[in-house]
């Protein structure tokens, strides 16, 4: 009897030690990952898109800000937040990236801090860790909207779960408000929100219809999109769109990407883990009256994410509009699905630990860290701007050789070309050069590079429908007085050129 009592008392103590060990491991891994991401944010030059954020966030007044937000193809909410943030924290690289870094940490903590019916503390910890570990610092551009979008999408998924559990007007207003904010952060978030709305209507029917007044929360978003629609139509032209149509092959790549963007092995590993959890699930004898699953509404959240993924892939197959980053609003729901599968295992704590190890391990893998160190350099122009400042350039011919350049406002290109110079207190005269895929840009660039101390910044991508694809940059070959430094390779990169007086 004494031995039995002693063994029974040892089991809770062993479980406690295991829980403490797991928490310590997760805490150390999360801290290491945060340090890695902060270091990358410090050492990586800004990508072109991040430099565009710098340009919009440092507009001199709100009137010019609205003009820049309208001219851009992206949603305006993130730009507005970053303009306010730059007024407080300044426009340094780290300052531009800090909101994204903090938002990803918040995204991982939100499930842990929330009360979610059907999820234990261990399950919520696992969901938060997979969200935090899922993020790829160089993949999604910290100085862009994607970190805040992830945090918003986590809140939206939790609000959607609450709405499914209790279809009240209050919960409907909360979900609609968060969905509208996500759409104003990234327009493609409208498709996952629509998938959630359809699932809600199908699952709750009359209760869902009674909460219709909450749709008024979308009014500001719809008003802005109606205002922005003429400009968006310009970007939707077949000769301007730069994303390829989704094929069966790229659909599988997108699916693997959204499951775990840190490694292409994430999808098969996650599938293997799901299969293992299902095989491990105990077969209980049938009951006269089955009790409802307390996580039934959470399965609907995960199902809505799967439906949203299908809709986005179909949309991308019909219109050239999809890239991996746009799938971010689906990630919280899909990762919740993995957690729910682990919850059904015969040993859920073991399944939770395996999931957390998978995502933290992939994010911390040294190869990913080494690759991320250089990810921001080629398609950008921070280094080229620094080089030209060092050589005392006073006039810059700025070339963003891209499919959309010809419909960009010249004033926006001028602001973007001088962004790093203005930040350094070394303003220059900027002449944007408009390129076309059927015309050699080299003579145009040389003609635009005038003045006593001229310079050239040329960002190119020879894989797209650009001028550089048919007419590679050859400034020095055409005029030996020019000296150029190249970042990247012959396919994707940038040139910083200056001419001897």
Short mmCIF file of C-alpha atoms in Angstrom, two decimals, residues 41-260:
data_model
loop_
_atom_site.label_atom_id
_atom_site.label_comp_id
_atom_site.label_asym_id
_atom_site.label_seq_id
_atom_site.Cartn_x
_atom_site.Cartn_y
_atom_site.Cartn_z
CA UNK A 41 16.86 43.52 -38.27
CA UNK A 42 20.02 45.40 -37.31
CA UNK A 43 22.36 44.06 -40.00
CA UNK A 44 20.11 43.57 -43.04
CA UNK A 45 19.82 46.52 -45.41
CA UNK A 46 16.25 47.48 -46.20
CA UNK A 47 14.51 45.75 -49.09
CA UNK A 48 12.93 47.90 -51.78
CA UNK A 49 9.49 47.50 -50.19
CA UNK A 50 10.83 48.54 -46.79
CA UNK A 51 12.50 51.56 -48.39
CA UNK A 52 9.09 52.44 -49.82
CA UNK A 53 7.71 52.31 -46.28
CA UNK A 54 10.48 54.71 -45.25
CA UNK A 55 9.50 57.06 -48.06
CA UNK A 56 5.78 57.06 -47.19
CA UNK A 57 6.33 57.22 -43.41
CA UNK A 58 8.52 60.33 -43.71
CA UNK A 59 6.19 62.45 -45.84
CA UNK A 60 6.34 66.08 -44.69
CA UNK A 61 2.60 66.45 -43.97
CA UNK A 62 -0.63 64.46 -43.92
CA UNK A 63 -1.80 65.82 -47.26
CA UNK A 64 1.23 64.39 -49.03
CA UNK A 65 0.83 61.21 -46.99
CA UNK A 66 -2.72 60.68 -48.32
CA UNK A 67 -1.43 61.26 -51.85
CA UNK A 68 1.31 58.65 -51.36
CA UNK A 69 -1.11 56.16 -49.78
CA UNK A 70 -3.50 56.60 -52.70
CA UNK A 71 -0.77 56.19 -55.31
CA UNK A 72 0.40 52.91 -53.79
CA UNK A 73 -1.28 49.57 -54.47
CA UNK A 74 -1.21 48.57 -50.80
CA UNK A 75 -3.78 49.18 -48.07
CA UNK A 76 -3.24 52.37 -46.01
CA UNK A 77 -3.57 51.43 -42.32
CA UNK A 78 -0.01 50.22 -41.82
CA UNK A 79 1.39 53.29 -43.56
CA UNK A 80 -0.65 55.56 -41.28
CA UNK A 81 0.60 53.75 -38.18
CA UNK A 82 4.20 53.90 -39.42
CA UNK A 83 3.98 57.63 -40.10
CA UNK A 84 2.88 58.17 -36.51
CA UNK A 85 5.57 55.78 -35.28
CA UNK A 86 8.32 57.51 -37.29
CA UNK A 87 7.36 60.83 -35.68
CA UNK A 88 8.07 59.21 -32.29
CA UNK A 89 10.87 56.71 -32.89
CA UNK A 90 12.56 58.14 -35.96
CA UNK A 91 13.14 56.57 -39.39
CA UNK A 92 16.17 54.33 -38.71
CA UNK A 93 16.20 50.77 -40.05
CA UNK A 94 15.66 49.33 -36.58
CA UNK A 95 12.87 51.80 -35.82
CA UNK A 96 11.08 50.82 -39.02
CA UNK A 97 11.39 47.13 -38.19
CA UNK A 98 10.67 47.28 -34.47
CA UNK A 99 6.84 47.39 -34.76
CA UNK A 100 6.93 44.22 -36.86
CA UNK A 101 9.24 42.44 -34.44
CA UNK A 102 7.07 43.37 -31.46
CA UNK A 103 3.90 42.42 -33.33
CA UNK A 104 5.21 38.91 -33.98
CA UNK A 105 6.01 38.49 -30.28
CA UNK A 106 2.51 39.72 -29.46
CA UNK A 107 1.02 37.30 -31.99
CA UNK A 108 2.67 34.42 -30.15
CA UNK A 109 1.53 35.63 -26.73
CA UNK A 110 -2.10 36.36 -27.64
CA UNK A 111 -3.29 32.70 -27.56
CA UNK A 112 -1.53 32.16 -24.24
CA UNK A 113 -3.19 35.22 -22.72
CA UNK A 114 -6.67 34.41 -24.08
CA UNK A 115 -9.38 32.21 -22.64
CA UNK A 116 -10.38 29.90 -25.46
CA UNK A 117 -13.03 27.30 -24.77
CA UNK A 118 -11.83 23.85 -25.81
CA UNK A 119 -8.11 24.62 -25.52
CA UNK A 120 -6.11 23.79 -22.43
CA UNK A 121 -3.16 25.89 -21.30
CA UNK A 122 -0.80 23.42 -22.99
CA UNK A 123 -2.74 23.67 -26.25
CA UNK A 124 -2.77 27.47 -26.13
CA UNK A 125 0.97 27.50 -25.42
CA UNK A 126 1.53 25.22 -28.41
CA UNK A 127 -0.58 27.40 -30.68
CA UNK A 128 1.30 30.51 -29.58
CA UNK A 129 4.71 28.89 -30.01
CA UNK A 130 3.90 27.63 -33.51
CA UNK A 131 2.71 31.11 -34.50
CA UNK A 132 5.85 32.71 -33.10
CA UNK A 133 8.17 30.08 -34.59
CA UNK A 134 6.36 30.13 -37.93
CA UNK A 135 7.45 33.68 -38.72
CA UNK A 136 10.42 34.24 -41.05
CA UNK A 137 12.16 37.54 -40.51
CA UNK A 138 13.63 38.05 -43.96
CA UNK A 139 10.75 36.44 -45.80
CA UNK A 140 8.06 38.91 -44.81
CA UNK A 141 9.98 42.19 -44.61
CA UNK A 142 9.83 43.60 -41.09
CA UNK A 143 9.46 47.15 -42.31
CA UNK A 144 6.18 46.18 -43.93
CA UNK A 145 2.67 45.37 -42.78
CA UNK A 146 3.08 41.61 -42.32
CA UNK A 147 4.02 41.45 -38.62
CA UNK A 148 1.05 43.58 -37.51
CA UNK A 149 -1.12 41.65 -39.97
CA UNK A 150 -0.17 38.37 -38.29
CA UNK A 151 -1.08 39.74 -34.85
CA UNK A 152 -4.39 41.09 -36.19
CA UNK A 153 -5.12 37.73 -37.81
CA UNK A 154 -4.55 35.88 -34.52
CA UNK A 155 -6.98 38.24 -32.77
CA UNK A 156 -9.43 37.79 -35.64
CA UNK A 157 -9.22 33.98 -35.39
CA UNK A 158 -9.91 34.09 -31.64
CA UNK A 159 -12.77 36.54 -32.13
CA UNK A 160 -14.19 34.26 -34.82
CA UNK A 161 -14.00 31.31 -32.44
CA UNK A 162 -15.90 33.32 -29.80
CA UNK A 163 -18.48 34.32 -32.39
CA UNK A 164 -19.05 30.70 -33.41
CA UNK A 165 -19.39 29.68 -29.77
CA UNK A 166 -21.69 32.58 -28.83
CA UNK A 167 -23.26 34.31 -31.86
CA UNK A 168 -23.98 37.62 -30.15
CA UNK A 169 -23.94 41.09 -31.67
CA UNK A 170 -21.06 42.06 -29.42
CA UNK A 171 -18.92 39.19 -30.67
CA UNK A 172 -20.01 39.89 -34.24
CA UNK A 173 -18.96 43.56 -33.96
CA UNK A 174 -15.58 42.50 -32.56
CA UNK A 175 -14.94 39.99 -35.34
CA UNK A 176 -16.11 42.37 -38.08
CA UNK A 177 -13.98 45.21 -36.69
CA UNK A 178 -10.85 43.06 -36.61
CA UNK A 179 -11.55 41.68 -40.09
CA UNK A 180 -12.00 45.22 -41.44
CA UNK A 181 -8.73 46.32 -39.80
CA UNK A 182 -6.92 43.34 -41.34
CA UNK A 183 -8.27 44.21 -44.79
CA UNK A 184 -7.17 47.83 -44.36
CA UNK A 185 -3.74 46.44 -43.52
CA UNK A 186 -3.56 44.07 -46.51
CA UNK A 187 -6.34 43.91 -49.08
CA UNK A 188 -5.98 40.18 -49.73
CA UNK A 189 -7.13 39.57 -46.13
CA UNK A 190 -10.64 40.07 -47.53
CA UNK A 191 -10.65 36.51 -48.90
CA UNK A 192 -9.95 34.75 -45.55
CA UNK A 193 -12.50 37.06 -43.92
CA UNK A 194 -15.08 36.10 -46.55
CA UNK A 195 -14.36 32.41 -45.92
CA UNK A 196 -14.93 32.93 -42.20
CA UNK A 197 -18.17 34.79 -42.89
CA UNK A 198 -19.49 31.99 -45.09
CA UNK A 199 -18.60 29.37 -42.48
CA UNK A 200 -20.33 31.44 -39.79
CA UNK A 201 -23.47 31.82 -41.89
CA UNK A 202 -23.56 28.10 -42.76
CA UNK A 203 -22.88 26.93 -39.19
CA UNK A 204 -25.09 29.32 -37.21
CA UNK A 205 -27.74 30.31 -39.79
CA UNK A 206 -30.58 32.18 -38.04
CA UNK A 207 -28.30 33.25 -35.18
CA UNK A 208 -25.85 34.63 -37.74
CA UNK A 209 -28.55 36.55 -39.59
CA UNK A 210 -29.64 38.25 -36.35
CA UNK A 211 -26.13 39.73 -35.94
CA UNK A 212 -26.22 41.50 -39.34
CA UNK A 213 -25.86 45.06 -37.91
CA UNK A 214 -22.22 44.23 -37.14
CA UNK A 215 -21.55 44.41 -40.88
CA UNK A 216 -21.56 48.21 -40.43
CA UNK A 217 -18.06 47.80 -38.97
CA UNK A 218 -16.89 47.28 -42.56
CA UNK A 219 -18.20 50.72 -43.65
CA UNK A 220 -14.89 52.66 -43.22
CA UNK A 221 -12.99 49.93 -45.04
CA UNK A 222 -15.49 49.87 -47.91
CA UNK A 223 -15.42 53.67 -48.12
CA UNK A 224 -11.63 53.75 -48.49
CA UNK A 225 -11.63 50.90 -50.99
CA UNK A 226 -14.26 52.70 -53.10
CA UNK A 227 -12.01 55.80 -53.03
CA UNK A 228 -8.93 53.71 -53.87
CA UNK A 229 -10.62 51.53 -56.53
CA UNK A 230 -9.66 53.62 -59.60
CA UNK A 231 -6.01 53.42 -58.64
CA UNK A 232 -6.21 49.71 -57.89
CA UNK A 233 -7.70 49.09 -61.35
CA UNK A 234 -4.57 50.60 -62.88
CA UNK A 235 -2.44 48.05 -61.06
CA UNK A 236 -4.66 45.15 -62.10
CA UNK A 237 -3.87 45.44 -65.81
CA UNK A 238 -2.37 42.34 -67.41
CA UNK A 239 0.64 44.35 -68.64
CA UNK A 240 1.32 45.69 -65.13
CA UNK A 241 0.69 42.74 -62.80
CA UNK A 242 3.96 41.12 -61.79
CA UNK A 243 2.87 37.99 -59.89
CA UNK A 244 2.58 34.82 -62.02
CA UNK A 245 -0.66 32.89 -62.18
CA UNK A 246 -0.96 30.04 -59.69
CA UNK A 247 -0.43 26.59 -61.22
CA UNK A 248 -0.84 23.13 -59.70
CA UNK A 249 2.87 23.13 -58.86
CA UNK A 250 2.92 26.58 -57.28
CA UNK A 251 -0.32 25.81 -55.41
CA UNK A 252 1.52 23.00 -53.64
CA UNK A 253 4.44 25.34 -52.97
CA UNK A 254 2.09 27.94 -51.48
CA UNK A 255 0.49 25.26 -49.31
CA UNK A 256 3.89 24.14 -48.02
CA UNK A 257 4.87 27.77 -47.50
CA UNK A 258 1.85 28.65 -45.39
CA UNK A 259 2.26 25.56 -43.22
CA UNK A 260 5.88 26.50 -42.45
#
